[in-house]
Coordinates of C-alpha atoms in Angstrom, one line a residue:
Chain A
E1 CA -28.3 -56.1 62.3
T2 CA -25.0 -55.8 64.3
G3 CA -26.2 -53.3 66.9
V4 CA -24.0 -50.6 65.5
T5 CA -25.7 -48.0 63.3
Q6 CA -23.9 -45.5 61.0
T7 CA -25.4 -42.5 59.3
P8 CA -25.3 -41.4 56.6
R9 CA -24.6 -44.5 54.5
H10 CA -23.4 -42.4 51.6
L11 CA -21.9 -38.9 51.6
V12 CA -20.6 -36.8 48.7
M13 CA -18.8 -33.6 49.7
G14 CA -16.6 -31.0 48.2
M15 CA -13.2 -30.2 49.5
T16 CA -14.4 -27.1 51.3
N17 CA -17.4 -28.6 53.0
K18 CA -17.8 -29.5 56.6
K19 CA -19.8 -32.7 57.4
S20 CA -20.1 -35.3 60.1
L21 CA -20.4 -39.0 60.3
K22 CA -22.5 -40.5 63.1
C23 CA -22.3 -43.8 64.9
E24 CA -24.5 -45.3 67.6
Q25 CA -24.1 -48.6 69.3
H26 CA -26.9 -50.4 71.2
L27 CA -24.7 -53.1 72.7
G28 CA -23.8 -51.6 76.0
H29 CA -20.1 -51.6 75.0
N30 CA -17.5 -49.3 76.5
A31 CA -15.2 -48.8 73.6
M32 CA -15.8 -47.3 70.1
Y33 CA -13.6 -47.0 67.1
W34 CA -13.3 -45.4 63.7
Y35 CA -11.6 -47.3 60.9
K36 CA -10.9 -46.3 57.3
Q37 CA -11.3 -48.9 54.5
S38 CA -9.8 -48.0 51.2
A39 CA -9.7 -50.2 48.1
K40 CA -7.0 -52.8 48.1
K41 CA -5.7 -51.7 51.5
P42 CA -6.1 -53.2 55.0
L43 CA -8.4 -51.6 57.5
E44 CA -6.7 -48.7 59.1
L45 CA -7.5 -47.8 62.7
M46 CA -8.1 -44.0 63.1
F47 CA -9.3 -43.4 66.6
V48 CA -10.2 -45.4 69.7
Y49 CA -12.3 -44.2 72.6
S50 CA -12.5 -46.3 75.7
L51 CA -14.8 -45.1 78.5
E52 CA -15.4 -42.0 76.4
E53 CA -11.7 -40.9 76.5
R54 CA -9.6 -41.0 73.4
V55 CA -6.9 -43.6 74.1
E56 CA -5.4 -44.0 70.7
N57 CA -4.9 -41.8 67.6
N58 CA -2.9 -43.3 64.8
S59 CA -1.5 -40.0 63.6
V60 CA -4.6 -39.1 61.6
P61 CA -4.7 -35.7 59.8
S62 CA -6.3 -33.0 61.7
R63 CA -9.0 -32.6 59.0
F64 CA -10.6 -35.6 60.8
S65 CA -11.9 -34.7 64.2
P66 CA -13.6 -37.4 66.4
E67 CA -16.1 -36.7 69.2
C68 CA -17.4 -39.2 71.7
P69 CA -20.1 -37.5 73.9
N70 CA -21.1 -40.7 75.6
S71 CA -20.4 -44.4 75.5
S72 CA -23.1 -45.0 72.9
H73 CA -22.3 -42.3 70.4
L74 CA -19.3 -41.5 68.2
F75 CA -18.9 -38.8 65.6
L76 CA -16.3 -38.1 63.0
H77 CA -16.2 -34.5 61.9
L78 CA -14.9 -33.8 58.5
H79 CA -13.5 -30.5 57.1
T80 CA -11.4 -29.5 54.1
L81 CA -11.0 -33.1 53.0
Q82 CA -8.9 -34.3 50.1
P83 CA -10.0 -36.6 47.3
E84 CA -7.7 -39.3 48.7
D85 CA -9.9 -39.3 51.8
S86 CA -12.6 -41.0 49.8
A87 CA -13.2 -44.3 51.4
L88 CA -15.5 -46.4 53.5
Y89 CA -15.5 -45.3 57.1
L90 CA -16.4 -48.0 59.6
C91 CA -17.4 -47.5 63.2
A92 CA -17.0 -50.4 65.6
S93 CA -17.6 -51.1 69.3
S94 CA -16.3 -53.6 71.8
Q95 CA -16.3 -54.4 75.5
V96 CA -12.9 -53.7 77.0
G97 CA -12.0 -56.5 79.2
G98 CA -14.1 -58.9 77.2
N99 CA -13.1 -60.8 74.1
T100 CA -10.5 -58.3 72.8
G101 CA -10.9 -59.1 69.2
E102 CA -14.6 -59.2 68.9
L103 CA -15.3 -55.9 67.3
F104 CA -18.9 -55.2 66.2
F105 CA -18.8 -53.1 63.0
G106 CA -21.5 -50.9 61.5
E107 CA -22.2 -51.1 57.8
G108 CA -20.0 -48.0 57.1
S109 CA -20.4 -44.6 55.6
R110 CA -19.2 -44.4 52.0
L111 CA -17.5 -41.0 51.6
T112 CA -16.7 -39.5 48.2
V113 CA -14.7 -36.2 48.2
L114 CA -14.9 -34.3 44.9
Chain B
G1 CA 5.2 -53.2 64.4
E2 CA 3.0 -56.0 63.2
S3 CA 2.3 -56.7 59.6
V4 CA -0.3 -59.1 58.3
G5 CA -0.5 -60.6 54.8
L6 CA -2.8 -62.8 53.0
H7 CA -1.5 -65.3 50.5
L8 CA -4.2 -64.9 47.8
P9 CA -6.3 -61.9 46.9
T10 CA -9.0 -64.1 45.4
L11 CA -10.0 -67.7 45.9
S12 CA -12.6 -69.4 43.6
V13 CA -14.2 -72.7 44.7
Q14 CA -17.2 -74.8 43.7
E15 CA -20.2 -75.2 46.0
G16 CA -19.7 -78.1 48.4
D17 CA -15.9 -77.9 48.3
N18 CA -13.8 -77.1 51.3
S19 CA -12.1 -73.7 51.3
I20 CA -8.8 -72.7 52.9
I21 CA -7.8 -69.1 53.3
N22 CA -4.3 -68.4 54.6
C23 CA -2.7 -65.6 56.4
A24 CA 0.8 -64.8 57.7
Y25 CA 1.9 -62.4 60.5
S26 CA 5.2 -61.0 61.5
N27 CA 5.2 -60.6 65.3
S28 CA 5.9 -63.8 67.2
A29 CA 4.7 -62.1 70.4
S30 CA 1.1 -61.7 68.9
D31 CA -1.4 -63.3 71.2
Y32 CA -4.8 -63.2 69.6
F33 CA -5.9 -64.0 66.1
I34 CA -9.3 -63.3 64.5
W35 CA -11.1 -64.0 61.2
Y36 CA -13.7 -61.6 59.9
K37 CA -16.0 -61.9 57.0
Q38 CA -17.2 -58.9 55.0
E39 CA -20.1 -59.3 52.6
S40 CA -20.7 -56.7 49.9
G41 CA -22.1 -53.5 51.3
K42 CA -21.7 -54.6 54.9
G43 CA -19.2 -54.1 57.6
P44 CA -16.8 -56.9 58.7
Q45 CA -18.4 -59.6 60.9
F46 CA -16.5 -61.7 63.5
I47 CA -16.3 -65.3 62.5
I48 CA -13.9 -67.1 64.9
D49 CA -10.9 -66.4 67.0
I50 CA -8.0 -68.2 68.5
R51 CA -5.4 -67.4 71.2
S52 CA -1.7 -68.2 71.0
N53 CA -2.0 -71.0 73.5
M54 CA -4.1 -73.0 71.1
D55 CA -3.3 -74.6 67.7
K56 CA -6.8 -75.3 66.5
R57 CA -10.3 -74.1 67.1
Q58 CA -13.6 -75.2 65.5
G59 CA -16.9 -73.5 65.0
Q60 CA -19.8 -74.2 62.8
R61 CA -18.4 -75.3 59.5
V62 CA -15.2 -73.3 60.2
T63 CA -11.9 -74.2 61.7
V64 CA -9.0 -71.9 62.4
L65 CA -5.5 -73.3 62.6
L66 CA -2.5 -71.5 64.1
N67 CA 1.1 -72.4 63.4
K68 CA 3.2 -70.2 65.6
T69 CA 6.4 -71.7 64.4
V70 CA 6.0 -70.3 60.9
K71 CA 3.6 -67.5 62.0
H72 CA 0.8 -68.8 59.8
L73 CA -2.9 -68.7 60.3
S74 CA -5.6 -70.4 58.2
L75 CA -9.4 -70.5 58.0
Q76 CA -11.0 -73.6 56.7
I77 CA -14.6 -73.6 55.6
A78 CA -16.3 -76.9 55.1
A79 CA -18.9 -77.6 52.4
T80 CA -18.6 -74.0 51.1
Q81 CA -21.9 -72.5 50.1
P82 CA -22.8 -69.5 47.9
G83 CA -23.6 -67.5 51.0
D84 CA -20.0 -67.8 52.0
S85 CA -19.0 -65.6 49.1
A86 CA -17.4 -62.6 50.8
V87 CA -14.0 -61.0 51.6
Y88 CA -12.3 -62.7 54.5
F89 CA -9.8 -60.8 56.7
C90 CA -7.4 -62.1 59.3
A91 CA -6.4 -59.8 62.1
V92 CA -3.9 -60.0 64.8
S93 CA -4.0 -58.4 68.2
P94 CA -1.4 -57.8 70.9
N95 CA -2.4 -58.6 74.5
S96 CA -2.9 -55.0 75.3
G97 CA -6.3 -55.0 76.7
Y98 CA -7.7 -52.9 73.9
S99 CA -9.0 -54.1 70.6
T100 CA -6.2 -52.7 68.5
L101 CA -6.1 -55.0 65.6
T102 CA -3.8 -55.2 62.6
F103 CA -5.7 -56.4 59.6
G104 CA -4.6 -58.1 56.5
K105 CA -5.8 -57.0 53.1
G106 CA -8.5 -59.6 52.6
T107 CA -9.1 -62.6 50.4
M108 CA -12.2 -62.6 48.2
L109 CA -13.9 -66.0 48.3
L110 CA -16.0 -66.7 45.2
V111 CA -18.3 -69.7 45.4
S112 CA -19.9 -70.9 42.2
P113 CA -22.9 -73.3 42.1

């Protein structure tokens, strides 16, 4: 148990569906992240929120829309996805100003786009 | 930008052996280096870190070595156990104040009894 909980763990959706991934952290951290993990590729940073404000967006397609309503919750809204978006989506949290590399990851949401 | 590469996609060892996983990075100004472990079906888990002002750091059964001259990072696992079987990632972070890490692809460590 890492203190970061992601739901759902598995999601299958069609290209025209709209769904959301949810992440909740119980560690009192002030920064949250979405990463994409595809087979045989390094982890790709998608979004960073620090103190609930988006501070980094690595040019992710607009079909991915993040939302951070408070420091404990993070969402990734999905719409009109493509099959190549199938991947493991990992949420992470950290304490800005603390150990900068110590991200705490959730177990991921495995997304399959048909 | 930074690029991070691992030397081997897979490493197979016998239980009890020492394991060494290697990583190379490109940006000589990188300040912070981290190793993560990812077991099947789980998210990455922090193992050990090292800053650029150090050459070596030890944890429980793990040692990280940093060679800034050749931009090389290694993770040594002593007395490898079946429970160490996982994918190991190195990651490099600039001293930006945010946890913006560049990850390598990962080396799968397979430990046989």
